[in-house]
Structure formats: structure tokens, C-alpha cells
PDB file of C-alpha atoms in Angstrom:
ATOM      1  CA  UNK A   1     -94.780-135.046  -2.779  1.00  0.00           C
ATOM      2  CA  UNK A   2     -90.847-135.374  -1.419  1.00  0.00           C
ATOM      3  CA  UNK A   3     -89.895-138.549  -1.975  1.00  0.00           C
ATOM      4  CA  UNK A   4     -87.344-139.749   0.877  1.00  0.00           C
ATOM      5  CA  UNK A   5     -85.005-142.951   0.012  1.00  0.00           C
ATOM      6  CA  UNK A   6     -83.633-144.253   3.130  1.00  0.00           C
ATOM      7  CA  UNK A   7     -80.360-146.673   2.488  1.00  0.00           C
ATOM      8  CA  UNK A   8     -78.558-147.960   5.628  1.00  0.00           C
ATOM      9  CA  UNK A   9     -75.010-148.417   4.274  1.00  0.00           C
ATOM     10  CA  UNK A  10     -73.217-151.895   3.990  1.00  0.00           C
ATOM     11  CA  UNK A  11     -71.492-154.649   5.556  1.00  0.00           C
ATOM     12  CA  UNK A  12     -68.597-153.818   7.834  1.00  0.00           C
ATOM     13  CA  UNK A  13     -66.558-156.100  10.094  1.00  0.00           C
ATOM     14  CA  UNK A  14     -68.430-155.322  12.826  1.00  0.00           C
ATOM     15  CA  UNK A  15     -72.156-155.676  11.682  1.00  0.00           C
ATOM     16  CA  UNK A  16     -73.823-157.910  13.965  1.00  0.00           C
ATOM     17  CA  UNK A  17     -71.394-159.042  16.759  1.00  0.00           C
ATOM     18  CA  UNK A  18     -70.368-155.120  17.831  1.00  0.00           C
ATOM     19  CA  UNK A  19     -72.204-152.262  18.852  1.00  0.00           C
ATOM     20  CA  UNK A  20     -69.814-150.148  16.577  1.00  0.00           C
ATOM     21  CA  UNK A  21     -72.296-147.059  17.159  1.00  0.00           C
ATOM     22  CA  UNK A  22     -70.069-143.752  16.233  1.00  0.00           C
ATOM     23  CA  UNK A  23     -66.567-145.577  15.993  1.00  0.00           C
ATOM     24  CA  UNK A  24     -64.280-144.149  13.603  1.00  0.00           C
ATOM     25  CA  UNK A  25     -62.281-145.717  11.184  1.00  0.00           C
ATOM     26  CA  UNK A  26     -65.273-148.368  10.198  1.00  0.00           C
ATOM     27  CA  UNK A  27     -65.423-148.781   6.689  1.00  0.00           C
ATOM     28  CA  UNK A  28     -67.475-150.891   4.404  1.00  0.00           C
ATOM     29  CA  UNK A  29     -65.731-155.092   4.281  1.00  0.00           C
ATOM     30  CA  UNK A  30     -65.696-156.743   0.431  1.00  0.00           C
ATOM     31  CA  UNK A  31     -69.292-157.677   1.091  1.00  0.00           C
ATOM     32  CA  UNK A  32     -70.365-154.351   2.077  1.00  0.00           C
ATOM     33  CA  UNK A  33     -68.907-152.602  -0.809  1.00  0.00           C
ATOM     34  CA  UNK A  34     -70.658-155.163  -3.011  1.00  0.00           C
ATOM     35  CA  UNK A  35     -73.953-154.021  -1.397  1.00  0.00           C
ATOM     36  CA  UNK A  36     -73.240-150.470  -1.990  1.00  0.00           C
ATOM     37  CA  UNK A  37     -72.414-151.327  -5.569  1.00  0.00           C
ATOM     38  CA  UNK A  38     -75.641-153.261  -5.844  1.00  0.00           C
ATOM     39  CA  UNK A  39     -77.775-150.866  -4.232  1.00  0.00           C
ATOM     40  CA  UNK A  40     -76.446-148.573  -6.781  1.00  0.00           C
ATOM     41  CA  UNK A  41     -77.700-150.378  -9.511  1.00  0.00           C
ATOM     42  CA  UNK A  42     -80.935-151.213  -8.183  1.00  0.00           C
ATOM     43  CA  UNK A  43     -81.647-147.970  -7.957  1.00  0.00           C
ATOM     44  CA  UNK A  44     -79.929-146.581 -11.220  1.00  0.00           C
ATOM     45  CA  UNK A  45     -83.042-145.492 -13.432  1.00  0.00           C
ATOM     46  CA  UNK A  46     -84.675-143.428 -10.510  1.00  0.00           C
ATOM     47  CA  UNK A  47     -83.590-139.761 -10.876  1.00  0.00           C
ATOM     48  CA  UNK A  48     -82.336-138.540  -7.212  1.00  0.00           C
ATOM     49  CA  UNK A  49     -81.621-134.732  -6.923  1.00  0.00           C
ATOM     50  CA  UNK A  50     -80.162-135.065  -3.785  1.00  0.00           C
ATOM     51  CA  UNK A  51     -77.593-137.655  -1.806  1.00  0.00           C
ATOM     52  CA  UNK A  52     -76.952-137.207   1.848  1.00  0.00           C
ATOM     53  CA  UNK A  53     -75.081-138.924   4.295  1.00  0.00           C
ATOM     54  CA  UNK A  54     -74.018-139.758   8.078  1.00  0.00           C
ATOM     55  CA  UNK A  55     -70.455-138.811   8.433  1.00  0.00           C
ATOM     56  CA  UNK A  56     -69.258-141.805   8.969  1.00  0.00           C
ATOM     57  CA  UNK A  57     -67.102-143.491   6.735  1.00  0.00           C
ATOM     58  CA  UNK A  58     -69.673-146.969   6.230  1.00  0.00           C
ATOM     59  CA  UNK A  59     -72.324-144.985   5.120  1.00  0.00           C
ATOM     60  CA  UNK A  60     -70.274-142.199   3.322  1.00  0.00           C
ATOM     61  CA  UNK A  61     -68.879-145.208   1.174  1.00  0.00           C
ATOM     62  CA  UNK A  62     -72.438-146.053   0.507  1.00  0.00           C
ATOM     63  CA  UNK A  63     -73.678-142.719  -0.221  1.00  0.00           C
ATOM     64  CA  UNK A  64     -70.557-142.594  -3.139  1.00  0.00           C
ATOM     65  CA  UNK A  65     -70.843-145.751  -4.484  1.00  0.00           C
ATOM     66  CA  UNK A  66     -75.052-144.297  -5.619  1.00  0.00           C
ATOM     67  CA  UNK A  67     -73.531-141.027  -6.608  1.00  0.00           C
ATOM     68  CA  UNK A  68     -71.001-142.260  -8.902  1.00  0.00           C
ATOM     69  CA  UNK A  69     -71.558-141.534 -12.475  1.00  0.00           C
ATOM     70  CA  UNK A  70     -74.685-139.312 -11.152  1.00  0.00           C
ATOM     71  CA  UNK A  71     -72.520-136.345 -11.054  1.00  0.00           C
ATOM     72  CA  UNK A  72     -74.219-135.485  -7.427  1.00  0.00           C
ATOM     73  CA  UNK A  73     -72.092-134.725  -4.523  1.00  0.00           C
ATOM     74  CA  UNK A  74     -72.739-136.763  -1.383  1.00  0.00           C
ATOM     75  CA  UNK A  75     -73.675-133.745   0.933  1.00  0.00           C
ATOM     76  CA  UNK A  76     -73.149-134.817   4.826  1.00  0.00           C
ATOM     77  CA  UNK A  77     -75.466-134.125   7.483  1.00  0.00           C
ATOM     78  CA  UNK A  78     -74.838-134.876  11.061  1.00  0.00           C
ATOM     79  CA  UNK A  79     -78.576-135.240  11.731  1.00  0.00           C
ATOM     80  CA  UNK A  80     -78.606-138.798  10.272  1.00  0.00           C
ATOM     81  CA  UNK A  81     -75.347-139.803  12.350  1.00  0.00           C
ATOM     82  CA  UNK A  82     -75.835-142.754  14.313  1.00  0.00           C
ATOM     83  CA  UNK A  83     -77.138-142.715  17.772  1.00  0.00           C
ATOM     84  CA  UNK A  84     -75.015-141.641  20.436  1.00  0.00           C
ATOM     85  CA  UNK A  85     -74.149-144.923  22.326  1.00  0.00           C
ATOM     86  CA  UNK A  86     -72.386-143.445  25.394  1.00  0.00           C
ATOM     87  CA  UNK A  87     -70.059-145.938  27.216  1.00  0.00           C
ATOM     88  CA  UNK A  88     -71.634-148.997  24.583  1.00  0.00           C
ATOM     89  CA  UNK A  89     -70.114-148.131  21.933  1.00  0.00           C
ATOM     90  CA  UNK A  90     -67.480-150.842  20.656  1.00  0.00           C
ATOM     91  CA  UNK A  91     -68.891-153.638  23.555  1.00  0.00           C
ATOM     92  CA  UNK A  92     -70.248-156.817  21.691  1.00  0.00           C
ATOM     93  CA  UNK A  93     -74.260-157.286  21.736  1.00  0.00           C
ATOM     94  CA  UNK A  94     -74.393-160.671  24.168  1.00  0.00           C
ATOM     95  CA  UNK A  95     -72.711-158.742  26.853  1.00  0.00           C
ATOM     96  CA  UNK A  96     -74.599-155.918  26.349  1.00  0.00           C
ATOM     97  CA  UNK A  97     -77.764-157.596  26.485  1.00  0.00           C
ATOM     98  CA  UNK A  98     -76.594-158.365  30.002  1.00  0.00           C
ATOM     99  CA  UNK A  99     -77.365-155.015  31.342  1.00  0.00           C
ATOM    100  CA  UNK A 100     -80.674-153.836  32.554  1.00  0.00           C
ATOM    101  CA  UNK A 101     -80.858-151.078  30.173  1.00  0.00           C
ATOM    102  CA  UNK A 102     -81.443-153.553  27.766  1.00  0.00           C
ATOM    103  CA  UNK A 103     -84.575-154.038  28.123  1.00  0.00           C
ATOM    104  CA  UNK A 104     -85.590-150.655  28.318  1.00  0.00           C
ATOM    105  CA  UNK A 105     -83.666-150.293  24.799  1.00  0.00           C
ATOM    106  CA  UNK A 106     -86.098-153.396  23.204  1.00  0.00           C
ATOM    107  CA  UNK A 107     -89.935-152.421  25.305  1.00  0.00           C
ATOM    108  CA  UNK A 108     -89.585-148.884  26.008  1.00  0.00           C
ATOM    109  CA  UNK A 109     -87.075-146.595  24.292  1.00  0.00           C
ATOM    110  CA  UNK A 110     -88.282-143.813  24.206  1.00  0.00           C
ATOM    111  CA  UNK A 111     -87.196-143.910  27.835  1.00  0.00           C
ATOM    112  CA  UNK A 112     -84.000-144.997  27.095  1.00  0.00           C
ATOM    113  CA  UNK A 113     -80.861-142.955  27.447  1.00  0.00           C
ATOM    114  CA  UNK A 114     -77.026-144.331  27.280  1.00  0.00           C
ATOM    115  CA  UNK A 115     -75.016-143.936  29.733  1.00  0.00           C
ATOM    116  CA  UNK A 116     -72.698-140.653  28.598  1.00  0.00           C
ATOM    117  CA  UNK A 117     -74.517-140.722  25.587  1.00  0.00           C
ATOM    118  CA  UNK A 118     -77.907-139.968  23.562  1.00  0.00           C
ATOM    119  CA  UNK A 119     -80.894-140.654  24.530  1.00  0.00           C
ATOM    120  CA  UNK A 120     -83.430-142.439  21.608  1.00  0.00           C
ATOM    121  CA  UNK A 121     -86.030-139.914  21.257  1.00  0.00           C
ATOM    122  CA  UNK A 122     -83.356-137.324  20.838  1.00  0.00           C
ATOM    123  CA  UNK A 123     -82.087-139.540  18.070  1.00  0.00           C
ATOM    124  CA  UNK A 124     -85.279-139.206  16.694  1.00  0.00           C
ATOM    125  CA  UNK A 125     -86.209-135.791  16.554  1.00  0.00           C
ATOM    126  CA  UNK A 126     -82.792-134.388  15.367  1.00  0.00           C
ATOM    127  CA  UNK A 127     -83.400-136.987  12.328  1.00  0.00           C
ATOM    128  CA  UNK A 128     -86.997-136.400  11.981  1.00  0.00           C
ATOM    129  CA  UNK A 129     -86.098-132.277  11.442  1.00  0.00           C
ATOM    130  CA  UNK A 130     -83.750-133.548   8.958  1.00  0.00           C
ATOM    131  CA  UNK A 131     -86.487-135.043   6.551  1.00  0.00           C
ATOM    132  CA  UNK A 132     -88.527-132.571   7.697  1.00  0.00           C
ATOM    133  CA  UNK A 133     -85.669-130.026   6.174  1.00  0.00           C
ATOM    134  CA  UNK A 134     -84.337-131.853   3.361  1.00  0.00           C
ATOM    135  CA  UNK A 135     -88.273-131.707   1.805  1.00  0.00           C
ATOM    136  CA  UNK A 136     -88.467-128.580   2.613  1.00  0.00           C
ATOM    137  CA  UNK A 137     -85.211-127.603   0.692  1.00  0.00           C
ATOM    138  CA  UNK A 138     -85.853-129.750  -2.017  1.00  0.00           C
ATOM    139  CA  UNK A 139     -89.565-129.260  -3.046  1.00  0.00           C
ATOM    140  CA  UNK A 140     -92.678-131.464  -3.643  1.00  0.00           C
ATOM    141  CA  UNK A 141     -91.277-132.749  -6.343  1.00  0.00           C
ATOM    142  CA  UNK A 142     -87.727-133.754  -4.434  1.00  0.00           C
ATOM    143  CA  UNK A 143     -86.856-137.295  -4.553  1.00  0.00           C
ATOM    144  CA  UNK A 144     -83.081-137.837  -2.597  1.00  0.00           C
ATOM    145  CA  UNK A 145     -81.793-140.724  -0.870  1.00  0.00           C
ATOM    146  CA  UNK A 146     -80.149-140.510   2.848  1.00  0.00           C
ATOM    147  CA  UNK A 147     -77.564-143.261   3.688  1.00  0.00           C
ATOM    148  CA  UNK A 148     -77.789-143.469   7.620  1.00  0.00           C
ATOM    149  CA  UNK A 149     -78.046-146.385  10.250  1.00  0.00           C
ATOM    150  CA  UNK A 150     -80.297-149.012  11.437  1.00  0.00           C
ATOM    151  CA  UNK A 151     -82.198-146.955  14.355  1.00  0.00           C
ATOM    152  CA  UNK A 152     -82.021-144.169  12.782  1.00  0.00           C
ATOM    153  CA  UNK A 153     -83.735-145.446   9.943  1.00  0.00           C
ATOM    154  CA  UNK A 154     -86.458-147.342  12.428  1.00  0.00           C
ATOM    155  CA  UNK A 155     -87.657-144.278  13.988  1.00  0.00           C
ATOM    156  CA  UNK A 156     -87.691-142.590  10.931  1.00  0.00           C
ATOM    157  CA  UNK A 157     -90.118-145.127  10.039  1.00  0.00           C
ATOM    158  CA  UNK A 158     -91.962-144.939  13.056  1.00  0.00           C
ATOM    159  CA  UNK A 159     -92.652-141.525  12.761  1.00  0.00           C
ATOM    160  CA  UNK A 160     -93.916-142.053   9.061  1.00  0.00           C
ATOM    161  CA  UNK A 161     -96.465-144.937   9.892  1.00  0.00           C
ATOM    162  CA  UNK A 162     -97.424-142.924  12.941  1.00  0.00           C
ATOM    163  CA  UNK A 163     -96.175-145.461  15.503  1.00  0.00           C
ATOM    164  CA  UNK A 164     -94.929-144.836  18.637  1.00  0.00           C
ATOM    165  CA  UNK A 165     -91.236-144.974  19.656  1.00  0.00           C
ATOM    166  CA  UNK A 166     -92.086-147.697  21.839  1.00  0.00           C
ATOM    167  CA  UNK A 167     -92.952-149.468  18.691  1.00  0.00           C
ATOM    168  CA  UNK A 168     -89.944-149.127  16.175  1.00  0.00           C
ATOM    169  CA  UNK A 169     -88.401-152.324  17.270  1.00  0.00           C
ATOM    170  CA  UNK A 170     -90.687-153.960  15.536  1.00  0.00           C
ATOM    171  CA  UNK A 171     -88.977-152.390  12.164  1.00  0.00           C
ATOM    172  CA  UNK A 172     -86.298-153.777  10.300  1.00  0.00           C
ATOM    173  CA  UNK A 173     -84.001-151.984   8.457  1.00  0.00           C
ATOM    174  CA  UNK A 174     -80.852-154.811   7.228  1.00  0.00           C
ATOM    175  CA  UNK A 175     -77.353-153.535   5.504  1.00  0.00           C
ATOM    176  CA  UNK A 176     -78.036-152.148   2.284  1.00  0.00           C
ATOM    177  CA  UNK A 177     -81.925-152.555   2.516  1.00  0.00           C
ATOM    178  CA  UNK A 178     -84.005-149.288   0.984  1.00  0.00           C
ATOM    179  CA  UNK A 179     -87.436-148.103   2.458  1.00  0.00           C
ATOM    180  CA  UNK A 180     -89.349-145.402   0.063  1.00  0.00           C
ATOM    181  CA  UNK A 181     -91.433-142.617   1.873  1.00  0.00           C
ATOM    182  CA  UNK A 182     -93.569-140.503   0.108  1.00  0.00           C
ATOM    183  CA  UNK A 183     -93.970-136.731   1.944  1.00  0.00           C
ATOM    184  CA  UNK A 184     -97.968-136.115   1.240  1.00  0.00           C
ATOM    185  CA  UNK A 185     -99.418-132.812   2.203  1.00  0.00           C
ATOM    186  CA  UNK A 186    -101.617-134.716   4.911  1.00  0.00           C
ATOM    187  CA  UNK A 187     -99.922-137.782   5.388  1.00  0.00           C
ATOM    188  CA  UNK A 188     -96.428-140.188   4.642  1.00  0.00           C
ATOM    189  CA  UNK A 189     -96.728-142.843   2.486  1.00  0.00           C
ATOM    190  CA  UNK A 190     -94.510-145.676   2.825  1.00  0.00           C
ATOM    191  CA  UNK A 191     -93.613-147.362  -0.721  1.00  0.00           C
ATOM    192  CA  UNK A 192     -91.270-149.724   0.430  1.00  0.00           C
ATOM    193  CA  UNK A 193     -89.812-151.588   3.511  1.00  0.00           C
ATOM    194  CA  UNK A 194     -86.777-153.017   4.004  1.00  0.00           C
ATOM    195  CA  UNK A 195     -86.990-153.670   0.494  1.00  0.00           C
ATOM    196  CA  UNK A 196     -83.965-155.078  -1.382  1.00  0.00           C
ATOM    197  CA  UNK A 197     -85.219-155.510  -5.097  1.00  0.00           C
ATOM    198  CA  UNK A 198     -84.915-153.085  -8.405  1.00  0.00           C
ATOM    199  CA  UNK A 199     -86.945-149.737  -7.396  1.00  0.00           C
ATOM    200  CA  UNK A 200     -89.457-148.304  -9.906  1.00  0.00           C
ATOM    201  CA  UNK A 201     -91.300-145.412  -8.917  1.00  0.00           C
ATOM    202  CA  UNK A 202     -94.823-144.539  -9.651  1.00  0.00           C
ATOM    203  CA  UNK A 203     -95.284-141.635 -12.007  1.00  0.00           C
ATOM    204  CA  UNK A 204     -97.600-138.946 -11.194  1.00  0.00           C
ATOM    205  CA  UNK A 205     -99.879-140.654 -13.582  1.00  0.00           C
ATOM    206  CA  UNK A 206    -100.257-143.838 -11.941  1.00  0.00           C
ATOM    207  CA  UNK A 207    -100.590-142.344  -8.721  1.00  0.00           C
ATOM    208  CA  UNK A 208    -103.915-140.346  -9.471  1.00  0.00           C
ATOM    209  CA  UNK A 209    -105.165-144.365 -10.509  1.00  0.00           C
ATOM    210  CA  UNK A 210    -103.045-146.039  -7.670  1.00  0.00           C
ATOM    211  CA  UNK A 211    -102.882-145.695  -4.316  1.00  0.00           C
ATOM    212  CA  UNK A 212    -102.941-142.001  -4.273  1.00  0.00           C
ATOM    213  CA  UNK A 213    -105.139-139.032  -5.241  1.00  0.00           C
ATOM    214  CA  UNK A 214    -103.642-136.663  -7.741  1.00  0.00           C
ATOM    215  CA  UNK A 215    -103.169-134.510  -4.862  1.00  0.00           C
ATOM    216  CA  UNK A 216    -100.951-136.799  -2.917  1.00  0.00           C
ATOM    217  CA  UNK A 217    -102.763-136.404   0.012  1.00  0.00           C
ATOM    218  CA  UNK A 218    -105.386-139.145   0.425  1.00  0.00           C
ATOM    219  CA  UNK A 219    -105.323-142.893  -0.152  1.00  0.00           C
ATOM    220  CA  UNK A 220    -107.975-144.307  -2.679  1.00  0.00           C
ATOM    221  CA  UNK A 221    -111.033-146.141  -1.465  1.00  0.00           C
ATOM    222  CA  UNK A 222    -110.205-149.951  -1.387  1.00  0.00           C
ATOM    223  CA  UNK A 223    -106.529-149.608  -1.663  1.00  0.00           C
ATOM    224  CA  UNK A 224    -106.599-149.030  -5.583  1.00  0.00           C
ATOM    225  CA  UNK A 225    -105.159-150.778  -8.111  1.00  0.00           C
ATOM    226  CA  UNK A 226    -101.993-150.407  -7.233  1.00  0.00           C
ATOM    227  CA  UNK A 227     -98.593-150.091  -9.491  1.00  0.00           C
ATOM    228  CA  UNK A 228     -96.820-152.948 -12.038  1.00  0.00           C
TER     229      UNK A 228
END
């Protein structure tokens, strides 16, 4: 079973009021650098076989904080890049909320295409393709971290949960939060969602008695005893 740790980048000075999108030169703020350092500490005990990142600076800086001391290079994959918001890029969210497209993005995102940019469906497609390829490359014992952006992470999680993209706004991905998905032969298992605590992954022996059987393909009847 391949295990994916999805991390959103830490805070920037634009996070919140402005749709930074693919704006170049947006770096982590002081608070964001502290968040990235804390993220590295929260997963310090987890073995990582690879660290992958969006090419944007805020993700690269977050991923580099995790890579420090591990002897791993940060590998860039543009498929984890932020959605291309086109002419919405760099505008304040309070202004965008007045646009007719805003309601489509909130209620029917599978039909949303940003003016001069990308559709949300295309964004989800490329991100999931990246996950599938990295899962195959690293194999069933692989554990890797991908540092990406809020909408991209939410789209990947929606796919793992079997949700239509139109429901992805029900998912939250906060700055420097961690989501963990384990890809088994028959289905993914979402182990953590938008988590800010220390991470400990269950060992194979625990999985056999816990939420999955020894093949990692079926959920235990009754939910299993879980892990401590």
C-alpha cells in the first residue's frame, strides 16, 4: 500500500485576502516558515521515500523544510501546481465573490473554468494522474510527501473519498496541515484529514488487526480496533 502525505504550503502575506494563484515570487511569511518547520517536526519519525512539490516558491520552501536533514532532494512536479485562475489571479477574494462565476465555483465546481485559465476538472485530472504515477513509481511500500495547494489537495481528497468534484468544497486544507491517504489495491483509505498533530503511521502488523486486512484491500467489519 502506497502512502501519500499531502501537505499544503505554509502561510504567505497573501494567504486569505488575495487569490495568489500562480503569481511568482510569493514566499512564505515569518509565520509560514514557522509552520513549515513545525510540519517537519510533526513528521520527523515518518520514513519518506520521496518529497515532491509544486514549483511555486511557497511550496518549495515548505518542502525544503521537511527535506532538511533527511538526505532527500525536493523533486518538482508541475502537476501539483496551483490551479490556473487566469484573470482572477492576484485579485482580492471579496471582489471575486461578486463575480457570477463565484457561485459556480462554490456549488458546481466541475463546470467552472476560470477566464483565461484552467478548469477545475482539468486541475483535478492532472493532480490525480500525478498521484497515480508516483504511487506506481514508488511501489506498494512507498511513503512520500507532496506539497501542494488548497484546491489541488481538496480535489485529490475528493477522489480518494469517492466524492464528485462538486462536493470538494466540503473539504478543508489549511496552511501547513497534513492529509494522509493510503492507496490499497481496491480503494484508498483516508487516514488523516487536515491534521495539525504529530503523525505516526500504523505498522503493517497493526494494519492486520486494525482498519484493513492483511492485503490492505478491505475494511474490517465493525471498523476494527484502530491504532494508538
